[in-house]
Short mmCIF file of C-alpha atoms and ligand atoms in Angstrom, two decimals:
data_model
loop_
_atom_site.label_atom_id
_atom_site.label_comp_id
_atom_site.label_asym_id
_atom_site.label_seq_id
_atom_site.Cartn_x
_atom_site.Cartn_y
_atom_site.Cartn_z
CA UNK A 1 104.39 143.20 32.96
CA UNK A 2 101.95 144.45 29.99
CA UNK A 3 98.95 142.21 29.84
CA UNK A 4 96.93 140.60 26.59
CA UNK A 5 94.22 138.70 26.17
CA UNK A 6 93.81 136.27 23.71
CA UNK A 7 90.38 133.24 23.39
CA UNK A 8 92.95 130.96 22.59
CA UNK A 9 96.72 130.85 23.42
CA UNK A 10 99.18 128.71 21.57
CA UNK A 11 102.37 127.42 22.57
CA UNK A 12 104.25 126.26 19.53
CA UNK A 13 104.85 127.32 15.47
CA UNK A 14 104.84 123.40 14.78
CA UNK A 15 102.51 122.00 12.33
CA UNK A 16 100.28 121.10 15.27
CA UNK A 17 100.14 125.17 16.96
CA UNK A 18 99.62 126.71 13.04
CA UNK A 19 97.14 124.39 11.86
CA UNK A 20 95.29 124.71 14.80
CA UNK A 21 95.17 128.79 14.83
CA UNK A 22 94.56 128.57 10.86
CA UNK A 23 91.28 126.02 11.89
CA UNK A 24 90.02 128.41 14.85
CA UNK A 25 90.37 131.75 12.32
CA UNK A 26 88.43 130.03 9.69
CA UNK A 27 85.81 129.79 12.93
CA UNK A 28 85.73 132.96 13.80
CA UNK A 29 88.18 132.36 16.79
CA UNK A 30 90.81 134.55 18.38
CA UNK A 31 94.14 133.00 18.99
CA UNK A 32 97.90 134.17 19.66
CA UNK A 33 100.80 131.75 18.85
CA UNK A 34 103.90 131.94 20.62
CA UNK A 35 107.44 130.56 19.11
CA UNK A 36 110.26 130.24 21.00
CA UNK A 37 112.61 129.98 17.51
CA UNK A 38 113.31 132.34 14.85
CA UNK A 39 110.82 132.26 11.82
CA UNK A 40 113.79 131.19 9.26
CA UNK A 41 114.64 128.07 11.78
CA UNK A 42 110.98 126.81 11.79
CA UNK A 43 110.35 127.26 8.36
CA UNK A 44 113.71 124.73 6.94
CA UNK A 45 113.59 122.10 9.76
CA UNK A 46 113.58 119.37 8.06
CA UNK A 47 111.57 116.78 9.07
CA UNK A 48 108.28 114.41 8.37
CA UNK A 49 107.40 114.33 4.33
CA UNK A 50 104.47 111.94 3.88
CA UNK A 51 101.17 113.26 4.38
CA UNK A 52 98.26 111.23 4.84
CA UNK A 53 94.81 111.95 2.57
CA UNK A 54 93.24 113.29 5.79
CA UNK A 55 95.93 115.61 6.46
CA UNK A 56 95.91 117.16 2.87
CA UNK A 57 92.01 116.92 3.49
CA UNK A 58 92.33 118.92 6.57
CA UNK A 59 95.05 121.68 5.31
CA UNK A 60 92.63 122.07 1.86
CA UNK A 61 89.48 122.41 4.33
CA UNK A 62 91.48 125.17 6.01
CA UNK A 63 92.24 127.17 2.77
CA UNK A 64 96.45 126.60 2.67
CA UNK A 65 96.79 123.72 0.32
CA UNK A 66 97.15 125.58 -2.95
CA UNK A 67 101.07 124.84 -3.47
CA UNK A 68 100.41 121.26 -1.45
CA UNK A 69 97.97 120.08 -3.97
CA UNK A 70 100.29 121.80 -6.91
CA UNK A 71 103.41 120.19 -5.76
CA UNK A 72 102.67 117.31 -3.70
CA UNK A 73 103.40 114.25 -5.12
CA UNK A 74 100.54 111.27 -4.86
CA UNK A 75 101.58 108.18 -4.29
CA UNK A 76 99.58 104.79 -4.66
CA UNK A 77 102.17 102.27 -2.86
CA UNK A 78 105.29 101.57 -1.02
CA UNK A 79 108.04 99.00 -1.71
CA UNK A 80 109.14 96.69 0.59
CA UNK A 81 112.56 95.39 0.67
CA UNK A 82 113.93 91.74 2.14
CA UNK A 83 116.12 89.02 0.90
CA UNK A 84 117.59 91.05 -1.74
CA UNK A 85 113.51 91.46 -3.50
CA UNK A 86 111.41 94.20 -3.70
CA UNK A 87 107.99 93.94 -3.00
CA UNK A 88 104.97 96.15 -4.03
CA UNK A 89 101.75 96.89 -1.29
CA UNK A 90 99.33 98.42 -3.32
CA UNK A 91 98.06 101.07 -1.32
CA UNK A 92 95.12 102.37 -2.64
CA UNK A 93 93.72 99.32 -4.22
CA UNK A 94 94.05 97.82 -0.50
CA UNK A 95 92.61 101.19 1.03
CA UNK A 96 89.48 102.01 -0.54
CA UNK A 97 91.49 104.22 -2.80
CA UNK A 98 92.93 106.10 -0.39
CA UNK A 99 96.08 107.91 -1.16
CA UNK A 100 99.40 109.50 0.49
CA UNK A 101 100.87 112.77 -0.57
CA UNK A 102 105.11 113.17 -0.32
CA UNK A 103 105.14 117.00 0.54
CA UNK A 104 107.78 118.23 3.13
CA UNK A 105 106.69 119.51 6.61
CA UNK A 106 109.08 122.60 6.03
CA UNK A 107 106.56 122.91 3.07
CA UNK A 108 103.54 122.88 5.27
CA UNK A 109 104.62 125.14 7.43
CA UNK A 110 105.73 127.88 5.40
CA UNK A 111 102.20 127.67 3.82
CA UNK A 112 100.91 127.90 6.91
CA UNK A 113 103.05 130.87 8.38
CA UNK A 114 102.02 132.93 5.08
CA UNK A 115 98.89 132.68 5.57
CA UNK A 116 98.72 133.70 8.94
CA UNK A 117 100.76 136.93 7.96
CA UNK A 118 98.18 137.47 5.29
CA UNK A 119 95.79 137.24 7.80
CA UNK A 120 97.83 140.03 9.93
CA UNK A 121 97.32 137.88 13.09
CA UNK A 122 99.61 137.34 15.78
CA UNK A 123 102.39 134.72 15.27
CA UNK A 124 105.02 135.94 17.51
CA UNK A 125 108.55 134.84 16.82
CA UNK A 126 111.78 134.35 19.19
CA UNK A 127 109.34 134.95 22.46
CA UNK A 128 111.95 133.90 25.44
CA UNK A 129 111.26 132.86 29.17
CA UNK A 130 107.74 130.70 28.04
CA UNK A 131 105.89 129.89 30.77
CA UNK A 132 102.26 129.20 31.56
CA UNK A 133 99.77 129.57 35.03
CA UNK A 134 96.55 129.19 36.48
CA UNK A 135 95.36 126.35 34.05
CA UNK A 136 93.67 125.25 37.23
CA UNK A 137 91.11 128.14 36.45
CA UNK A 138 88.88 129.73 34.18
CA UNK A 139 91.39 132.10 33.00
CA UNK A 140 95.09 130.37 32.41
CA UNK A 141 97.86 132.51 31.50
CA UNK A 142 100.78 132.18 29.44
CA UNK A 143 104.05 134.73 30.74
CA UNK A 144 106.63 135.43 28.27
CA UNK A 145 108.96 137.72 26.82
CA UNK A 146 108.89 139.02 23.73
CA UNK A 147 111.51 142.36 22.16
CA UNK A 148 112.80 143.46 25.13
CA UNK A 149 109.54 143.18 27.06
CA UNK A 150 108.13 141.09 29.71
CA UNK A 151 104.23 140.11 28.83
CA UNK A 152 101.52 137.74 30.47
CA UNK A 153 98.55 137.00 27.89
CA UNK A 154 95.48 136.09 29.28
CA UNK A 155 93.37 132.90 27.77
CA UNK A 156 90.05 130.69 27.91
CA UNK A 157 92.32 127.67 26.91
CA UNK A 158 96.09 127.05 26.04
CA UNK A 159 97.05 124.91 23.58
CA UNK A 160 100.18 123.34 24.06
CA UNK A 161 101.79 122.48 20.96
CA UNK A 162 105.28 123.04 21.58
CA UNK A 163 106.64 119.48 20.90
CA UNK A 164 108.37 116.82 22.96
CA UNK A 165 110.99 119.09 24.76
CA UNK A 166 108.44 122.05 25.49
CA UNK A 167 107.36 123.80 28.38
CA UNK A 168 103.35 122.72 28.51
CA UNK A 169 103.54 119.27 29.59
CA UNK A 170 106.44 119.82 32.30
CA UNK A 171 103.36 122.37 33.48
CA UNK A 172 100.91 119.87 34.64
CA UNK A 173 101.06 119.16 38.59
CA UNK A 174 102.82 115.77 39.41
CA UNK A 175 100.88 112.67 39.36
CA UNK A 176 98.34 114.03 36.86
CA UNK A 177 99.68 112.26 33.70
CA UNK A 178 100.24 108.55 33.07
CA UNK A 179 103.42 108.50 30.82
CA UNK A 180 103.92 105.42 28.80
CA UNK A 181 107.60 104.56 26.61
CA UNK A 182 109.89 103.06 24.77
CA UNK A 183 113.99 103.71 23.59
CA UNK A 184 114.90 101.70 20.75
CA UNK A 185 118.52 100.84 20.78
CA UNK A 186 118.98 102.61 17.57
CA UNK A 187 118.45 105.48 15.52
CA UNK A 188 118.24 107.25 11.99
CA UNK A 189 120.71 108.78 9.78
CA UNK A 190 118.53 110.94 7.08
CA UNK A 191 120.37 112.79 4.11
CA UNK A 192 118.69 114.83 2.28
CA UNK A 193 120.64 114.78 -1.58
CA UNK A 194 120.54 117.00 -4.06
CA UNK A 195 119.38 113.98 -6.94
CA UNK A 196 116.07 113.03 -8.03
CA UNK A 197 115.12 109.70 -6.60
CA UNK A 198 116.46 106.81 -7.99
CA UNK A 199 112.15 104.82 -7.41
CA UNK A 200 108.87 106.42 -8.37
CA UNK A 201 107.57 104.95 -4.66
CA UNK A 202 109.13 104.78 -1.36
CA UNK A 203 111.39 101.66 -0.76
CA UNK A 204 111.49 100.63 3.16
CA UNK A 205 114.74 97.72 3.04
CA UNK A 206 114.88 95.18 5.60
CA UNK A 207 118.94 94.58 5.38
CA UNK A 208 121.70 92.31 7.21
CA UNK A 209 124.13 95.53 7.61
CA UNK A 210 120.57 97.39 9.19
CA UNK A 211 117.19 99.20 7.99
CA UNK A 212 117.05 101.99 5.00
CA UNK A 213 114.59 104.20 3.55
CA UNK A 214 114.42 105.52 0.08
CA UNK A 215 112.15 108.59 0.37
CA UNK A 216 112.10 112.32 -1.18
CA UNK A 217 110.60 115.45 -0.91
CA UNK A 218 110.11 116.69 -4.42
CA UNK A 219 111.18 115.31 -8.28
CA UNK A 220 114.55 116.97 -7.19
CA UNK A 221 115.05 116.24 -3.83
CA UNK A 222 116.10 112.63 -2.42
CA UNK A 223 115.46 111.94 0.93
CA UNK A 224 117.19 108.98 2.42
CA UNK A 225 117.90 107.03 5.76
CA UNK A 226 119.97 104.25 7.44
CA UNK A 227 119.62 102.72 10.91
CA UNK A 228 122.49 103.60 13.16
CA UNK A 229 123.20 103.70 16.91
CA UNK A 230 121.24 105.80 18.79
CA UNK A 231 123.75 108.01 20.00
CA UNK A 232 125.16 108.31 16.26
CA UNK A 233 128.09 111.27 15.88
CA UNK A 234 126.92 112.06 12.28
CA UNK A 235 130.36 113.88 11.39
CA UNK A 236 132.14 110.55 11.85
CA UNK A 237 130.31 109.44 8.20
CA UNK A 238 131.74 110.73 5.24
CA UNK A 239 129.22 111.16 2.32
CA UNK A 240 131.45 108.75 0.93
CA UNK A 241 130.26 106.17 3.61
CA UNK A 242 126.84 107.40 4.07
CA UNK A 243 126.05 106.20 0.03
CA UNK A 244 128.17 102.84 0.11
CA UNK A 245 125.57 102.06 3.49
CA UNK A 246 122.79 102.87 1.10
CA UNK A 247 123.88 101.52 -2.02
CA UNK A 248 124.79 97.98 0.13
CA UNK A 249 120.87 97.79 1.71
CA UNK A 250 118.81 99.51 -0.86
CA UNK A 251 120.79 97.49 -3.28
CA UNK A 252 118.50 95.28 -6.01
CA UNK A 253 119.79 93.25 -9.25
CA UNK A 254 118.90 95.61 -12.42
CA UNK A 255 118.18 98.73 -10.07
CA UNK A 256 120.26 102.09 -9.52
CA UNK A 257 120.61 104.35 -6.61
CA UNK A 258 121.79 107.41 -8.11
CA UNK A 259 123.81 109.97 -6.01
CA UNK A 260 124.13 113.39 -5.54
CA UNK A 261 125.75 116.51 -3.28
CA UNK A 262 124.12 115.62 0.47
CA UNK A 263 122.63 119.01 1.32
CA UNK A 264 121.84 118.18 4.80
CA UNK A 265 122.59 114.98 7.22
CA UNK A 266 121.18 114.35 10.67
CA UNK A 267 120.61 111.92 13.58
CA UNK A 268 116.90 110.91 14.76
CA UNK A 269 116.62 108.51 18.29
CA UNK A 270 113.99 106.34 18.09
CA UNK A 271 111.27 106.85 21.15
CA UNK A 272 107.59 105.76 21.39
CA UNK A 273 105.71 107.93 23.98
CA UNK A 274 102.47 108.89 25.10
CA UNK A 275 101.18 110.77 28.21
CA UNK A 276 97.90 110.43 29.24
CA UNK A 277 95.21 112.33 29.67
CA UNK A 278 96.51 115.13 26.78
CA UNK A 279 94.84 117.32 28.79
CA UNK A 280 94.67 119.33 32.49
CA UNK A 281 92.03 121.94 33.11
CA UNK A 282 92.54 124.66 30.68
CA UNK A 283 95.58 123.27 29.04
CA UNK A 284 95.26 120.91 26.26
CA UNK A 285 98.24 118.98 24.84
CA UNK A 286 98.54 118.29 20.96
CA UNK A 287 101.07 116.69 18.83
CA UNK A 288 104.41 115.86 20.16
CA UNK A 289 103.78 117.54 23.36
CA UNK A 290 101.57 114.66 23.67
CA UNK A 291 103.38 111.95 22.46
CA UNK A 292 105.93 110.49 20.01
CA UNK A 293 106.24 107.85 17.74
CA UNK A 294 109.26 106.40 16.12
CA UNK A 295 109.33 107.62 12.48
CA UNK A 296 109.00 103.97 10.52
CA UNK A 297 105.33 104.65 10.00
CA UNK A 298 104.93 108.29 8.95
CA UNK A 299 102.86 108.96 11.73
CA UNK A 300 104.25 111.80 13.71
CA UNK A 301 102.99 115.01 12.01
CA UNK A 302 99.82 112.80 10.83
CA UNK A 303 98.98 112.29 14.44
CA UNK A 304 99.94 116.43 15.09
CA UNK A 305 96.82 117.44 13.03
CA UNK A 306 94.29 114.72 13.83
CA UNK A 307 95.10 116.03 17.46
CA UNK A 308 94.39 119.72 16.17
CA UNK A 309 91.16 118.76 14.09
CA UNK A 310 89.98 117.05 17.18
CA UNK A 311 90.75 119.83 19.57
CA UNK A 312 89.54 122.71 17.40
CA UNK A 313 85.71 121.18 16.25
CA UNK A 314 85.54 120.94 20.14
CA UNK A 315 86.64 124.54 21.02
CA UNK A 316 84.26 125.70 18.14
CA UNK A 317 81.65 123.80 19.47
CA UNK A 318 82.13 124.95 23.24
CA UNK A 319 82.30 128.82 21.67
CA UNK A 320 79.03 128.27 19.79
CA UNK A 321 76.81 125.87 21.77
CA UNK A 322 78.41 126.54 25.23
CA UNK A 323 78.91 122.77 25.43
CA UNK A 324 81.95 121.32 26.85
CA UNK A 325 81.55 117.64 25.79
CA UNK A 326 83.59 117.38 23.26
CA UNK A 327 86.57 119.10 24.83
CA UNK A 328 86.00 116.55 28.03
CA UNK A 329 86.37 114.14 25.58
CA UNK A 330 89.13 115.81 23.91
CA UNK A 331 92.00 113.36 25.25
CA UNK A 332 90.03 110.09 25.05
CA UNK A 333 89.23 110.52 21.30
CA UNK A 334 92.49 111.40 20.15
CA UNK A 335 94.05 108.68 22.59
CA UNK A 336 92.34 105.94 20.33
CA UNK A 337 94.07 107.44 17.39
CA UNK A 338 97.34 107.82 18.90
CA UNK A 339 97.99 104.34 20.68
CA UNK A 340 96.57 102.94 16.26
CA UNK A 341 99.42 105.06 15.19
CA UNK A 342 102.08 103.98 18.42
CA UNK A 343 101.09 99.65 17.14
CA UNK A 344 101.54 100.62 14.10
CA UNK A 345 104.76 102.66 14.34
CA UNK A 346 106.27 99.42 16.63
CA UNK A 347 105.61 96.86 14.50
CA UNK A 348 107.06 98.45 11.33
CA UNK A 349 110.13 99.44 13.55
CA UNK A 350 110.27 95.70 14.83
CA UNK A 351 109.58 94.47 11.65
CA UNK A 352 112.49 95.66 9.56
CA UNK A 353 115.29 97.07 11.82
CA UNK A 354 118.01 95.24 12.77
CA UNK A 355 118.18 94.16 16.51
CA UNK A 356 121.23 95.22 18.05
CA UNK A 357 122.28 92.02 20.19
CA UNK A 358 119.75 89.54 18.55
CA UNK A 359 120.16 86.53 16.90
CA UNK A 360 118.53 84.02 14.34
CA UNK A 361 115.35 83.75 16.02
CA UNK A 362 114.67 87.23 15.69
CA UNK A 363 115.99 87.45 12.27
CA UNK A 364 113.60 84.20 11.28
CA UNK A 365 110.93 85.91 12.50
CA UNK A 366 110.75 89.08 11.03
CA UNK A 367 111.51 87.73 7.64
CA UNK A 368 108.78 85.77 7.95
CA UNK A 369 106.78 88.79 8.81
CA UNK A 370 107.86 90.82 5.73
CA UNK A 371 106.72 87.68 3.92
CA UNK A 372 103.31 86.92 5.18
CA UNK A 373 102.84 90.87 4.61
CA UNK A 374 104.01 90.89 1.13
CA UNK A 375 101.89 87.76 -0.02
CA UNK A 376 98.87 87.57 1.90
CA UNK A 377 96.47 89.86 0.75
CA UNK A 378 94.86 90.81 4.37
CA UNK A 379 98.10 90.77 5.68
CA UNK A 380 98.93 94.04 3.47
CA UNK A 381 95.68 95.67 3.51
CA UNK A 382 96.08 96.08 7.73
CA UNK A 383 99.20 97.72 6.77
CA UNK A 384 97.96 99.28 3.50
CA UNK A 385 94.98 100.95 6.08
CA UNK A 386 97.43 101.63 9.02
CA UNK A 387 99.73 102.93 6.27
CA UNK A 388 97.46 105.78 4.73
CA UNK A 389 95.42 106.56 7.58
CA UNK A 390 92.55 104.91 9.56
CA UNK A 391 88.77 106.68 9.91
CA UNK A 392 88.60 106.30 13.77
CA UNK A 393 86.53 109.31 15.61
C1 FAD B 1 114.41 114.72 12.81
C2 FAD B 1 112.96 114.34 12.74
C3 FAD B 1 112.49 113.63 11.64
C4 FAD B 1 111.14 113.30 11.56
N1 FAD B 1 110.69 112.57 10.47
C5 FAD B 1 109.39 112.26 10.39
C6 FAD B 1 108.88 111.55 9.28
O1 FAD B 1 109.61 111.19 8.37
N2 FAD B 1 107.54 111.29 9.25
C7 FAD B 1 106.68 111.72 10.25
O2 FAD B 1 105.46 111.53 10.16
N3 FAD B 1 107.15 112.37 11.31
C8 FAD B 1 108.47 112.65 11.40
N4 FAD B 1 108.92 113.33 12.46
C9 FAD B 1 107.96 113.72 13.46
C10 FAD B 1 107.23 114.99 13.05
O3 FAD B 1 108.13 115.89 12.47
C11 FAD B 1 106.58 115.56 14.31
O4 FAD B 1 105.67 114.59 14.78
C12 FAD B 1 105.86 116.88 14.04
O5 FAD B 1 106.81 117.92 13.87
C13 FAD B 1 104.95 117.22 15.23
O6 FAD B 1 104.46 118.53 15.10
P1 FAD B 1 104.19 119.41 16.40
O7 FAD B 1 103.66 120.69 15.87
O8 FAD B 1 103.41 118.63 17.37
O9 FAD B 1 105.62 119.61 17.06
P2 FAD B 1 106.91 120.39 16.55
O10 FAD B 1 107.02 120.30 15.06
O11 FAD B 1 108.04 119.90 17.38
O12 FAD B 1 106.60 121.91 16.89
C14 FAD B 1 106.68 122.42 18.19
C15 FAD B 1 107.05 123.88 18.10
O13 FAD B 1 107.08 124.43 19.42
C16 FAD B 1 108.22 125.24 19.54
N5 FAD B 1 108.55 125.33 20.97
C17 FAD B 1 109.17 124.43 21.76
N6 FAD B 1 109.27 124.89 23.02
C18 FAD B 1 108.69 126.10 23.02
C19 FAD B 1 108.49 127.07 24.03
N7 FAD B 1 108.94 126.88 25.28
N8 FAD B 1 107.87 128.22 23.71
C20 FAD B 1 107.43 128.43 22.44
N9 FAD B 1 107.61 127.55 21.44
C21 FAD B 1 108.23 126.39 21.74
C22 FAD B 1 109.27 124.54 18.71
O14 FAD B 1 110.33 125.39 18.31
C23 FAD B 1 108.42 124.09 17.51
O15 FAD B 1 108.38 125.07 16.49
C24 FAD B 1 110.27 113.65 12.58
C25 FAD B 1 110.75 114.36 13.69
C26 FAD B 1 112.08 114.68 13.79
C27 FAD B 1 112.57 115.41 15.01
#
């Protein structure tokens, strides 16, 4: 087995592993990312789109947000939908002017993977077998293999950022991590369609038949979702189907959804998760290695880079002042952040998806919800600051 050795090893070409080796090189830090997929699959996954103003802080801070700040698109407010009304929550003047940006994570990342290639550091593609050791120790290794070869690269501190269903977390001993979760019993169909979209802000639809989404990814590009089962066979929905659904709950007198060739279709579950600590020795866990959150609030990739902004100021502070507090308190300070984001991401789930198996009372109840929200003033601004991102380290 040929050996490397690397300051940093990353698990994971997510948003979380590539932001966090783009941070660490602006630092002066060595680091070696490791992706189990092919570039092309990474780079057109489609998947989160809103981007909060401290993530579009963060990715200008580390020099890729060029195209981001060219084509993102700012937005001020979102719509909410109930009884057949629409209802604005003004986000900014709620949120101390704070903003969110629509720009699609497939976006992100191919910024990011170009500029590590300018760089001419190592982001390492289709690596097989991933597997990593020792994190007990000063010197954890990650094993892999990699064209035909069989390598071990040697570390100070592994970052695992390789998602929900990677190898990292599965690598901590047993009875290390406190896991905490929830299934909803339903899940997501997301289009994306080939048709500008049909509102100039995001429309979230509370809706008899089940929740929808109006959402997009560019002037061009509508992005759009209904609440189905969990367990959802997406090929039994014509595109036929899939826009009566949305047409029926994103439906408003003297409004038009227009339509357009689907381009892509897709089934999300809905999970809330967290493990804690996010972190075992030399191994620290970021982004949805870490935990998950259903996708009502646009939290997911948020939560990704706060993890990685957290975790790289305390690696560049350990490198520089030799001090190891802030990567002791690595886990706890993201942990306030994430269980914010796993509230918030429940109670907008609760709040406007149908509940398979409920009744009135439940239906009473979250109307008046969406209500109270979209007529008391503090009401909104908790979800206006929720919404675009709360100051919390
Ligand atoms: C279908 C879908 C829709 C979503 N929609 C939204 C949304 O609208 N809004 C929102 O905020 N969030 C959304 N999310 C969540 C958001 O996309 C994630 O929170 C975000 O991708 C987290 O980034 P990450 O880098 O932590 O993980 P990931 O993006 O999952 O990246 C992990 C990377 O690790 C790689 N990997 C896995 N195992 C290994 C291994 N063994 N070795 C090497 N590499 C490995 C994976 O291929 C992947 O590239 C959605 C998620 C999904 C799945």
């Amino acid at each position: 087995m040929r050996e490397l050795r690397t300051q940093v090893g990353i698990v994971g070409a997510g948003p979380a592993g590539l932001t966090l080796a783009r941070l660490l090189e602006r630092a002066g830090i060595e680091s070696v990312v490791l992706e189990n997929r092919d570039r092309d699959y990474v780079e057109h996954r489609i998947r989160a789109g809103v981007l909060e103003q401290r993530t579009v802080e963060l990715l200008t801070e580390a020099g890729v947000a060029g195209r981001l700040h060219d084509e993102g698109i700012v937005h001020h407010g979102i719509e909410l939908q109930f009884d057949g009304e629409r209802h604005r929550i003004p986000l900014s003047e709620l949120a101390d002017g704070r903003t969110i940006v629509i720009y699609g994570q497939t976006e992100v990342v191919k910024d990011l993977i170009a500029a590590r290639i300018e760089s001419e550091l190592p982001l390492l593609f289709e690596v097989g077998d991933v597997s990593v050791h020792e994190i007990d120790t000063e010197q954890p290794k990650i094993r892999f293999s990699h064209d035909g070869e069989r390598l071990e690269l040697e570390c100070d501190v592994i970052a695992g950022c390789d998602g929900f269903h990677g190898v990292c977390r599965p690598s901590i001993p047993e009875g290390v991590l406190d896991s905490f979760s929830r299934d909803y019993p339903f899940g997501w169909l997301g289009i994306l369609a080939d048709v500008p979209p049909s509102n100039d802000e995001l429309v979230y639809a509370h809706n008899e038949d089940g929740f929808a989404l109006l959402s997009l990814r560019s002037p061009t590009l509508s992005r759009l979702y209904i609440q189905c089962e969990p367990d959802e066979d997406v090929d039994r929905w014509s595109d036929e189907q899939i826009w009566a659904a949305l047409q029926k709950r994103l439906g408003v007198e003297g409004w038009t959804l227009h339509e357009g060739p689907i381009l892509e279709k897709g089934v999300t579950g809905m999970r809330s998760f967290v493990v804690e600590p996010m972190q075992h020795g030399r191994l620290f866990l970021a982004g949805d290695a870490a935990h998950i959150v259903p996708p009502t609030g646009a939290k997911g990739l948020n939560l990704a880079m706060a993890d990685v902004r957290v975790l790289a100021e305390a690696l560049v502070h350990w490198y520089e002042a030799g001090e190891a507090r802030l990567l002791e308190l690595y886990s706890d300070t993201c942990l306030r952040r994430v269980w914010r984001a796993e509230h918030f991401s429940w109670w907008m789930t609760s709040m406007l998806h149908r509940i398979p198996g409920g009744d009135a009372f439940d239906l009473k109840l979250q109307l008046s919800q969406l209500r109270y929200v979209a007529t008391s003033r503090d009401a909104a601004a908790s979800l206006a600051e929720n919404y675009v991102g709360l100051e919390l380290e």
